[in-house]
PDB file of C-alpha atoms in Angstrom:
ATOM      1  CA  MET A 854     -30.879  70.251-100.103  1.00 77.00           C
ATOM      2  CA  TYR A 855     -28.846  68.775 -97.250  1.00 93.00           C
ATOM      3  CA  TYR A 856     -26.100  71.328 -97.983  1.00 96.00           C
ATOM      4  CA  TYR A 857     -28.538  74.233 -97.363  1.00 96.00           C
ATOM      5  CA  LEU A 858     -29.584  72.660 -94.083  1.00 97.00           C
ATOM      6  CA  ILE A 859     -25.892  72.619 -93.001  1.00 98.00           C
ATOM      7  CA  ALA A 860     -25.664  76.250 -93.955  1.00 98.00           C
ATOM      8  CA  LEU A 861     -28.797  77.025 -92.065  1.00 98.00           C
ATOM      9  CA  PHE A 862     -27.551  75.164 -88.886  1.00 98.00           C
ATOM     10  CA  VAL A 863     -24.359  77.276 -89.099  1.00 98.00           C
ATOM     11  CA  ILE A 864     -26.265  80.559 -89.405  1.00 98.00           C
ATOM     12  CA  VAL A 865     -28.718  79.704 -86.534  1.00 98.00           C
ATOM     13  CA  LEU A 866     -25.936  78.565 -84.291  1.00 98.00           C
ATOM     14  CA  ASP A 867     -23.864  81.715 -85.202  1.00 98.00           C
ATOM     15  CA  GLN A 868     -26.732  84.123 -84.588  1.00 98.00           C
ATOM     16  CA  ILE A 869     -27.833  82.512 -81.278  1.00 98.00           C
ATOM     17  CA  THR A 870     -24.310  82.642 -79.870  1.00 98.00           C
ATOM     18  CA  LYS A 871     -23.884  86.220 -80.954  1.00 98.00           C
ATOM     19  CA  TRP A 872     -27.204  87.181 -79.460  1.00 98.00           C
ATOM     20  CA  LEU A 873     -26.259  85.465 -76.142  1.00 98.00           C
ATOM     21  CA  ILE A 874     -23.004  87.387 -76.053  1.00 98.00           C
ATOM     22  CA  GLU A 875     -24.763  90.713 -76.809  1.00 97.00           C
ATOM     23  CA  LYS A 876     -27.396  90.164 -74.138  1.00 97.00           C
ATOM     24  CA  ASN A 877     -25.177  88.742 -71.373  1.00 98.00           C
ATOM     25  CA  MET A 878     -21.763  90.420 -71.604  1.00 98.00           C
ATOM     26  CA  TYR A 879     -20.489  93.887 -71.913  1.00 97.00           C
ATOM     27  CA  ILE A 880     -17.906  94.750 -74.604  1.00 97.00           C
ATOM     28  CA  GLY A 881     -14.467  93.711 -73.348  1.00 96.00           C
ATOM     29  CA  GLU A 882     -15.723  91.347 -70.688  1.00 97.00           C
ATOM     30  CA  SER A 883     -13.908  88.067 -70.756  1.00 97.00           C
ATOM     31  CA  ILE A 884     -14.737  84.678 -69.234  1.00 97.00           C
ATOM     32  CA  PRO A 885     -11.928  82.125 -68.896  1.00 97.00           C
ATOM     33  CA  ILE A 886     -12.889  78.632 -70.183  1.00 97.00           C
ATOM     34  CA  ILE A 887      -9.402  77.139 -70.172  1.00 96.00           C
ATOM     35  CA  ASP A 888      -7.020  79.504 -68.454  1.00 93.00           C
ATOM     36  CA  LYS A 889      -4.252  80.933 -70.728  1.00 92.00           C
ATOM     37  CA  PHE A 890      -5.828  79.167 -73.790  1.00 95.00           C
ATOM     38  CA  LEU A 891      -9.564  79.737 -74.345  1.00 97.00           C
ATOM     39  CA  TYR A 892     -11.827  82.629 -73.252  1.00 97.00           C
ATOM     40  CA  ILE A 893     -15.305  83.914 -74.155  1.00 98.00           C
ATOM     41  CA  THR A 894     -14.568  87.583 -74.851  1.00 98.00           C
ATOM     42  CA  SER A 895     -17.225  90.101 -75.930  1.00 98.00           C
ATOM     43  CA  HIS A 896     -15.683  91.943 -78.922  1.00 96.00           C
ATOM     44  CA  ARG A 897     -16.998  93.900 -81.929  1.00 95.00           C
ATOM     45  CA  ASN A 898     -15.429  94.300 -85.360  1.00 88.00           C
ATOM     46  CA  ARG A 899     -16.399  96.778 -87.943  1.00 81.00           C
ATOM     47  CA  GLY A 900     -13.728  95.453 -90.429  1.00 71.00           C
ATOM     48  CA  ALA A 901     -12.666  92.134 -91.873  1.00 67.00           C
ATOM     49  CA  ALA A 902     -10.310  89.511 -90.368  1.00 65.00           C
ATOM     50  CA  TRP A 903      -7.947  90.922 -87.852  1.00 61.00           C
ATOM     51  CA  GLY A 904      -9.882  94.185 -88.005  1.00 62.00           C
ATOM     52  CA  ILE A 905      -8.536  95.286 -91.427  1.00 61.00           C
ATOM     53  CA  LEU A 906     -10.580  97.618 -93.596  1.00 64.00           C
ATOM     54  CA  GLN A 907     -12.450  99.143 -90.606  1.00 66.00           C
ATOM     55  CA  GLY A 908     -15.651 100.944 -91.557  1.00 65.00           C
ATOM     56  CA  GLN A 909     -15.774  99.751 -95.232  1.00 69.00           C
ATOM     57  CA  MET A 910     -19.280  98.259 -94.846  1.00 71.00           C
ATOM     58  CA  TRP A 911     -20.265  98.943 -98.503  1.00 77.00           C
ATOM     59  CA  LEU A 912     -17.280  96.879 -99.715  1.00 81.00           C
ATOM     60  CA  PHE A 913     -18.221  94.023 -97.349  1.00 81.00           C
ATOM     61  CA  TYR A 914     -21.864  94.110 -98.601  1.00 87.00           C
ATOM     62  CA  VAL A 915     -20.802  93.904-102.309  1.00 90.00           C
ATOM     63  CA  ILE A 916     -18.127  91.255-101.739  1.00 91.00           C
ATOM     64  CA  THR A 917     -20.328  89.106 -99.541  1.00 92.00           C
ATOM     65  CA  VAL A 918     -23.205  89.186-101.993  1.00 95.00           C
ATOM     66  CA  ILE A 919     -20.944  88.126-104.816  1.00 96.00           C
ATOM     67  CA  VAL A 920     -19.432  85.405-102.633  1.00 95.00           C
ATOM     68  CA  ILE A 921     -22.857  84.084-101.573  1.00 96.00           C
ATOM     69  CA  ILE A 922     -24.094  83.936-105.176  1.00 97.00           C
ATOM     70  CA  ALA A 923     -20.913  82.157-106.283  1.00 96.00           C
ATOM     71  CA  ILE A 924     -21.184  79.550-103.513  1.00 97.00           C
ATOM     72  CA  MET A 925     -24.823  78.828-104.383  1.00 96.00           C
ATOM     73  CA  TYR A 926     -23.882  78.456-107.991  1.00 95.00           C
ATOM     74  CA  TYR A 927     -21.172  75.934-107.217  1.00 93.00           C
ATOM     75  CA  LEU A 928     -23.449  74.104-104.836  1.00 94.00           C
ATOM     76  CA  TYR A 929     -25.926  73.871-107.709  1.00 92.00           C
ATOM     77  CA  LYS A 930     -23.430  73.024-110.473  1.00 92.00           C
ATOM     78  CA  ALA A 931     -20.323  71.326-109.035  1.00 87.00           C
ATOM     79  CA  ALA A 932     -21.384  69.674-105.766  1.00 88.00           C
ATOM     80  CA  LYS A 933     -23.571  66.982-107.281  1.00 85.00           C
ATOM     81  CA  GLY A 934     -22.125  63.626-106.314  1.00 88.00           C
ATOM     82  CA  LYS A 935     -19.222  65.323-104.365  1.00 92.00           C
ATOM     83  CA  TRP A 936     -20.367  65.339-100.827  1.00 95.00           C
ATOM     84  CA  LEU A 937     -17.125  66.820 -99.480  1.00 96.00           C
ATOM     85  CA  LEU A 938     -17.334  69.702-101.842  1.00 96.00           C
ATOM     86  CA  GLY A 939     -20.915  70.311-100.891  1.00 96.00           C
ATOM     87  CA  VAL A 940     -20.149  70.190 -97.204  1.00 97.00           C
ATOM     88  CA  SER A 941     -17.243  72.570 -97.657  1.00 97.00           C
ATOM     89  CA  LEU A 942     -19.372  75.048 -99.673  1.00 98.00           C
ATOM     90  CA  ALA A 943     -22.296  74.679 -97.152  1.00 98.00           C
ATOM     91  CA  PHE A 944     -19.989  75.736 -94.278  1.00 98.00           C
ATOM     92  CA  MET A 945     -18.621  78.663 -96.265  1.00 98.00           C
ATOM     93  CA  LEU A 946     -22.178  79.722 -97.255  1.00 98.00           C
ATOM     94  CA  GLY A 947     -23.403  79.540 -93.628  1.00 98.00           C
ATOM     95  CA  GLY A 948     -20.328  81.476 -92.428  1.00 97.00           C
ATOM     96  CA  ALA A 949     -20.649  84.193 -95.040  1.00 96.00           C
ATOM     97  CA  ILE A 950     -24.314  84.689 -94.373  1.00 97.00           C
ATOM     98  CA  GLY A 951     -23.743  84.712 -90.587  1.00 97.00           C
ATOM     99  CA  ASN A 952     -21.317  87.574 -90.720  1.00 95.00           C
ATOM    100  CA  PHE A 953     -23.319  89.319 -93.440  1.00 94.00           C
ATOM    101  CA  ILE A 954     -26.431  89.428 -91.117  1.00 96.00           C
ATOM    102  CA  ASP A 955     -24.243  91.142 -88.435  1.00 95.00           C
ATOM    103  CA  ARG A 956     -23.061  93.645 -90.893  1.00 91.00           C
ATOM    104  CA  VAL A 957     -26.526  94.562 -92.172  1.00 92.00           C
ATOM    105  CA  VAL A 958     -28.304  94.412 -88.843  1.00 94.00           C
ATOM    106  CA  ARG A 959     -25.704  95.500 -86.288  1.00 93.00           C
ATOM    107  CA  LYS A 960     -23.347  97.320 -88.521  1.00 91.00           C
ATOM    108  CA  GLU A 961     -20.475  95.365 -86.934  1.00 92.00           C
ATOM    109  CA  VAL A 962     -19.676  91.702 -86.378  1.00 94.00           C
ATOM    110  CA  VAL A 963     -19.992  90.254 -82.902  1.00 97.00           C
ATOM    111  CA  ASP A 964     -16.857  88.070 -82.090  1.00 97.00           C
ATOM    112  CA  PHE A 965     -16.307  86.222 -78.835  1.00 97.00           C
ATOM    113  CA  ILE A 966     -14.101  83.148 -79.197  1.00 97.00           C
ATOM    114  CA  HIS A 967     -10.655  84.240 -77.877  1.00 97.00           C
ATOM    115  CA  THR A 968      -7.727  81.882 -77.941  1.00 97.00           C
ATOM    116  CA  PHE A 969      -4.019  82.041 -77.051  1.00 95.00           C
ATOM    117  CA  ILE A 970      -2.292  79.471 -79.241  1.00 90.00           C
ATOM    118  CA  PHE A 971       1.308  78.763 -78.168  1.00 89.00           C
ATOM    119  CA  GLY A 972       1.167  82.088 -76.252  1.00 87.00           C
ATOM    120  CA  TYR A 973      -0.063  84.033 -79.386  1.00 93.00           C
ATOM    121  CA  ASN A 974      -3.052  86.211 -78.603  1.00 93.00           C
ATOM    122  CA  PHE A 975      -5.134  85.166 -81.579  1.00 92.00           C
ATOM    123  CA  PRO A 976      -7.722  87.682 -82.813  1.00 92.00           C
ATOM    124  CA  VAL A 977     -11.188  87.149 -81.376  1.00 95.00           C
ATOM    125  CA  PHE A 978     -13.547  85.355 -83.790  1.00 96.00           C
ATOM    126  CA  ASN A 979     -17.020  83.720 -83.973  1.00 97.00           C
ATOM    127  CA  ILE A 980     -18.801  80.642 -85.183  1.00 98.00           C
ATOM    128  CA  ALA A 981     -19.342  82.165 -88.768  1.00 97.00           C
ATOM    129  CA  ASP A 982     -15.554  82.723 -88.990  1.00 96.00           C
ATOM    130  CA  SER A 983     -14.909  79.123 -87.799  1.00 97.00           C
ATOM    131  CA  ALA A 984     -17.313  77.818 -90.393  1.00 98.00           C
ATOM    132  CA  LEU A 985     -15.490  79.762 -93.155  1.00 96.00           C
ATOM    133  CA  VAL A 986     -12.182  78.298 -92.085  1.00 96.00           C
ATOM    134  CA  ILE A 987     -13.553  74.752 -91.781  1.00 98.00           C
ATOM    135  CA  GLY A 988     -15.181  75.188 -95.257  1.00 98.00           C
ATOM    136  CA  VAL A 989     -11.884  76.340 -96.792  1.00 97.00           C
ATOM    137  CA  GLY A 990     -10.004  73.489 -95.153  1.00 98.00           C
ATOM    138  CA  LEU A 991     -12.493  70.937 -96.462  1.00 98.00           C
ATOM    139  CA  LEU A 992     -12.326  72.523 -99.878  1.00 97.00           C
ATOM    140  CA  MET A 993      -8.546  72.078 -99.899  1.00 97.00           C
ATOM    141  CA  ILE A 994      -8.931  68.440 -98.940  1.00 97.00           C
ATOM    142  CA  GLN A 995     -11.473  68.021-101.758  1.00 96.00           C
ATOM    143  CA  MET A 996      -9.046  69.587-104.218  1.00 95.00           C
ATOM    144  CA  LEU A 997      -6.120  67.384-103.130  1.00 95.00           C
ATOM    145  CA  LEU A 998      -8.279  64.213-103.384  1.00 93.00           C
ATOM    146  CA  GLU A 999      -9.391  65.233-106.942  1.00 90.00           C
ATOM    147  CA  GLU A1000      -5.821  65.965-107.944  1.00 91.00           C
ATOM    148  CA  ARG A1001      -4.742  62.560-106.573  1.00 90.00           C
ATOM    149  CA  ALA A1002      -7.549  60.768-108.352  1.00 85.00           C
ATOM    150  CA  SER A1003      -6.688  62.523-111.614  1.00 84.00           C
ATOM    151  CA  LYS A1004      -2.997  61.478-111.310  1.00 83.00           C
ATOM    152  CA  GLU A1005      -3.934  57.936-110.472  1.00 80.00           C
ATOM    153  CA  LYS A1006      -6.205  57.876-113.532  1.00 78.00           C
ATOM    154  CA  SER A1007      -3.600  59.170-115.824  1.00 78.00           C
ATOM    155  CA  TYR A1008      -1.050  56.700-114.490  1.00 74.00           C
ATOM    156  CA  GLY A1009      -3.485  53.905-115.012  1.00 66.00           C
ATOM    157  CA  GLU A1010      -4.175  54.992-118.604  1.00 61.00           C
ATOM    158  CA  ASN A1011      -0.476  55.280-119.426  1.00 59.00           C
ATOM    159  CA  GLY A1012       0.528  52.206-117.540  1.00 56.00           C
ATOM    160  CA  THR A1013       3.621  53.900-116.229  1.00 57.00           C
ATOM    161  CA  HIS A1014       4.478  55.999-113.222  1.00 55.00           C
ATOM    162  CA  HIS A1015       6.508  59.198-113.685  1.00 53.00           C
ATOM    163  CA  SER A1016       8.200  60.815-110.720  1.00 54.00           C
TER     164      SER A1016
END
Protein backbone atom coordinates (compact mmCIF):
# COMPACT_ATOMS: atom_id res chain seq x y z
CA MET A 1 0.00 0.00 0.00
CA TYR A 2 2.80 2.45 0.90
CA TYR A 3 4.36 1.88 -2.49
CA TYR A 4 1.21 3.02 -4.25
CA LEU A 5 1.23 6.18 -2.11
CA ILE A 6 4.78 6.89 -3.30
CA ALA A 7 3.66 6.39 -6.90
CA LEU A 8 0.65 8.66 -6.32
CA PHE A 9 2.89 11.35 -4.81
CA VAL A 10 5.14 11.22 -7.90
CA ILE A 11 2.12 11.44 -10.24
CA VAL A 12 0.57 14.39 -8.38
CA LEU A 13 3.88 16.29 -8.14
CA ASP A 14 4.56 15.61 -11.81
CA GLN A 15 1.15 16.76 -13.00
CA ILE A 16 1.08 19.87 -10.80
CA THR A 17 4.50 21.01 -12.02
CA LYS A 18 3.53 20.39 -15.65
CA TRP A 19 0.29 22.29 -15.20
CA LEU A 20 2.20 25.23 -13.67
CA ILE A 21 4.60 25.28 -16.62
CA GLU A 22 1.75 25.12 -19.15
CA LYS A 23 -0.23 27.91 -17.48
CA ASN A 24 2.64 30.28 -16.68
CA MET A 25 5.23 29.93 -19.44
CA TYR A 26 5.20 29.98 -23.21
CA ILE A 27 6.97 27.19 -25.11
CA GLY A 28 10.66 27.97 -25.33
CA GLU A 29 10.65 30.40 -22.41
CA SER A 30 13.52 29.76 -20.01
CA ILE A 31 14.06 30.96 -16.44
CA PRO A 32 17.58 30.67 -14.99
CA ILE A 33 17.72 29.06 -11.55
CA ILE A 34 21.51 28.53 -11.39
CA ASP A 35 23.16 30.31 -14.32
CA LYS A 36 24.92 27.99 -16.79
CA PHE A 37 23.68 24.92 -14.87
CA LEU A 38 19.92 24.76 -14.15
CA TYR A 39 16.97 26.40 -15.90
CA ILE A 40 13.21 26.01 -15.99
CA THR A 41 12.47 25.81 -19.71
CA SER A 42 9.02 25.19 -21.17
CA HIS A 43 9.40 22.39 -23.72
CA ARG A 44 7.13 19.80 -25.34
CA ASN A 45 8.07 16.33 -26.53
CA ARG A 46 5.96 14.12 -28.79
CA GLY A 47 8.51 11.31 -28.67
CA ALA A 48 10.47 9.31 -26.13
CA ALA A 49 13.71 10.22 -24.36
CA TRP A 50 15.82 12.72 -26.31
CA GLY A 51 12.88 13.17 -28.70
CA ILE A 52 13.29 9.82 -30.46
CA LEU A 53 10.28 8.17 -32.12
CA GLN A 54 8.44 11.45 -32.59
CA GLY A 55 4.71 11.05 -33.21
CA GLN A 56 4.55 7.32 -32.40
CA MET A 57 1.85 7.75 -29.71
CA TRP A 58 0.21 4.37 -30.35
CA LEU A 59 3.56 2.68 -29.60
CA PHE A 60 3.94 4.62 -26.34
CA TYR A 61 0.40 3.72 -25.29
CA VAL A 62 0.99 0.00 -25.81
CA ILE A 63 4.45 -0.08 -24.23
CA THR A 64 3.40 2.03 -21.24
CA VAL A 65 0.33 -0.10 -20.48
CA ILE A 66 2.52 -3.23 -20.58
CA VAL A 67 5.14 -1.58 -18.34
CA ILE A 68 2.52 -0.39 -15.82
CA ILE A 69 0.97 -3.87 -15.62
CA ALA A 70 4.41 -5.47 -15.20
CA ILE A 71 5.44 -3.04 -12.45
CA MET A 72 2.18 -3.58 -10.56
CA TYR A 73 2.63 -7.35 -10.87
CA TYR A 74 6.17 -7.14 -9.45
CA LEU A 75 5.00 -4.82 -6.69
CA TYR A 76 2.44 -7.44 -5.72
CA LYS A 77 4.63 -10.54 -6.15
CA ALA A 78 8.27 -9.60 -5.58
CA ALA A 79 8.34 -6.52 -3.35
CA LYS A 80 7.00 -8.16 -0.20
CA GLY A 81 9.66 -7.75 2.49
CA LYS A 82 11.98 -5.92 0.07
CA TRP A 83 11.39 -2.26 0.77
CA LEU A 84 14.09 -1.01 -1.64
CA LEU A 85 12.60 -3.02 -4.50
CA GLY A 86 9.15 -1.70 -3.60
CA VAL A 87 10.32 1.90 -3.52
CA SER A 88 12.17 1.53 -6.83
CA LEU A 89 9.09 0.05 -8.51
CA ALA A 90 6.88 2.76 -6.96
CA PHE A 91 9.07 5.50 -8.47
CA MET A 92 9.00 3.77 -11.85
CA LEU A 93 5.22 3.30 -11.67
CA GLY A 94 4.65 6.96 -10.80
CA GLY A 95 6.97 8.12 -13.57
CA ALA A 96 5.41 5.86 -16.18
CA ILE A 97 1.88 6.95 -15.28
CA GLY A 98 2.86 10.63 -15.12
CA ASN A 99 4.14 10.68 -18.70
CA PHE A 100 1.30 8.38 -19.83
CA ILE A 101 -1.24 10.94 -18.60
CA ASP A 102 0.50 13.60 -20.71
CA ARG A 103 0.46 11.44 -23.82
CA VAL A 104 -3.23 10.60 -23.43
CA VAL A 105 -4.49 14.05 -22.35
CA ARG A 106 -2.07 16.46 -24.07
CA LYS A 107 -0.80 14.25 -26.94
CA GLU A 108 2.70 15.36 -25.88
CA VAL A 109 4.86 15.35 -22.77
CA VAL A 110 5.53 18.61 -20.92
CA ASP A 111 9.23 18.92 -20.03
CA PHE A 112 10.79 21.79 -18.10
CA ILE A 113 13.93 20.81 -16.15
CA HIS A 114 16.88 21.97 -18.25
CA THR A 115 20.44 21.33 -17.13
CA PHE A 116 23.90 21.91 -18.46
CA ILE A 117 26.13 19.24 -16.93
CA PHE A 118 29.85 19.90 -17.45
CA GLY A 119 28.88 22.16 -20.34
CA TYR A 120 26.65 19.50 -21.99
CA ASN A 121 23.19 20.79 -22.88
CA PHE A 122 21.22 17.87 -21.41
CA PRO A 123 17.78 17.23 -22.96
CA VAL A 124 14.92 18.91 -21.09
CA PHE A 125 13.04 16.51 -18.78
CA ASN A 126 10.37 16.45 -16.05
CA ILE A 127 9.49 14.97 -12.63
CA ALA A 128 8.17 11.72 -14.17
CA ASP A 129 11.44 11.24 -16.07
CA SER A 130 13.39 11.90 -12.87
CA ALA A 131 11.28 9.35 -10.97
CA LEU A 132 11.95 6.74 -13.66
CA VAL A 133 15.71 7.32 -13.44
CA ILE A 134 15.64 7.23 -9.63
CA GLY A 135 13.57 4.03 -9.74
CA VAL A 136 15.97 2.33 -12.13
CA GLY A 137 18.95 3.44 -10.01
CA LEU A 138 17.35 2.04 -6.85
CA LEU A 139 16.53 -1.19 -8.71
CA MET A 140 20.18 -1.54 -9.70
CA ILE A 141 21.22 -1.05 -6.07
CA GLN A 142 18.67 -3.68 -5.00
CA MET A 143 20.03 -6.13 -7.57
CA LEU A 144 23.63 -5.54 -6.43
CA LEU A 145 22.66 -6.05 -2.79
CA GLU A 146 20.83 -9.29 -3.63
CA GLU A 147 23.80 -10.55 -5.65
CA ARG A 148 26.17 -9.72 -2.80
CA ALA A 149 23.92 -11.45 -0.26
CA SER A 150 23.70 -14.50 -2.51
CA LYS A 151 27.49 -14.68 -2.81
CA GLU A 152 27.96 -14.25 0.93
CA LYS A 153 25.44 -17.02 1.56
CA SER A 154 27.16 -19.40 -0.84
CA TYR A 155 30.58 -18.60 0.67
CA GLY A 156 29.18 -19.31 4.12
CA GLU A 157 27.69 -22.61 3.00
CA ASN A 158 30.91 -23.75 1.34
CA GLY A 159 33.14 -22.38 4.04
CA THR A 160 35.61 -21.12 1.45
CA HIS A 161 36.11 -17.97 -0.51
CA HIS A 162 36.81 -18.16 -4.25
CA SER A 163 38.24 -15.20 -6.13
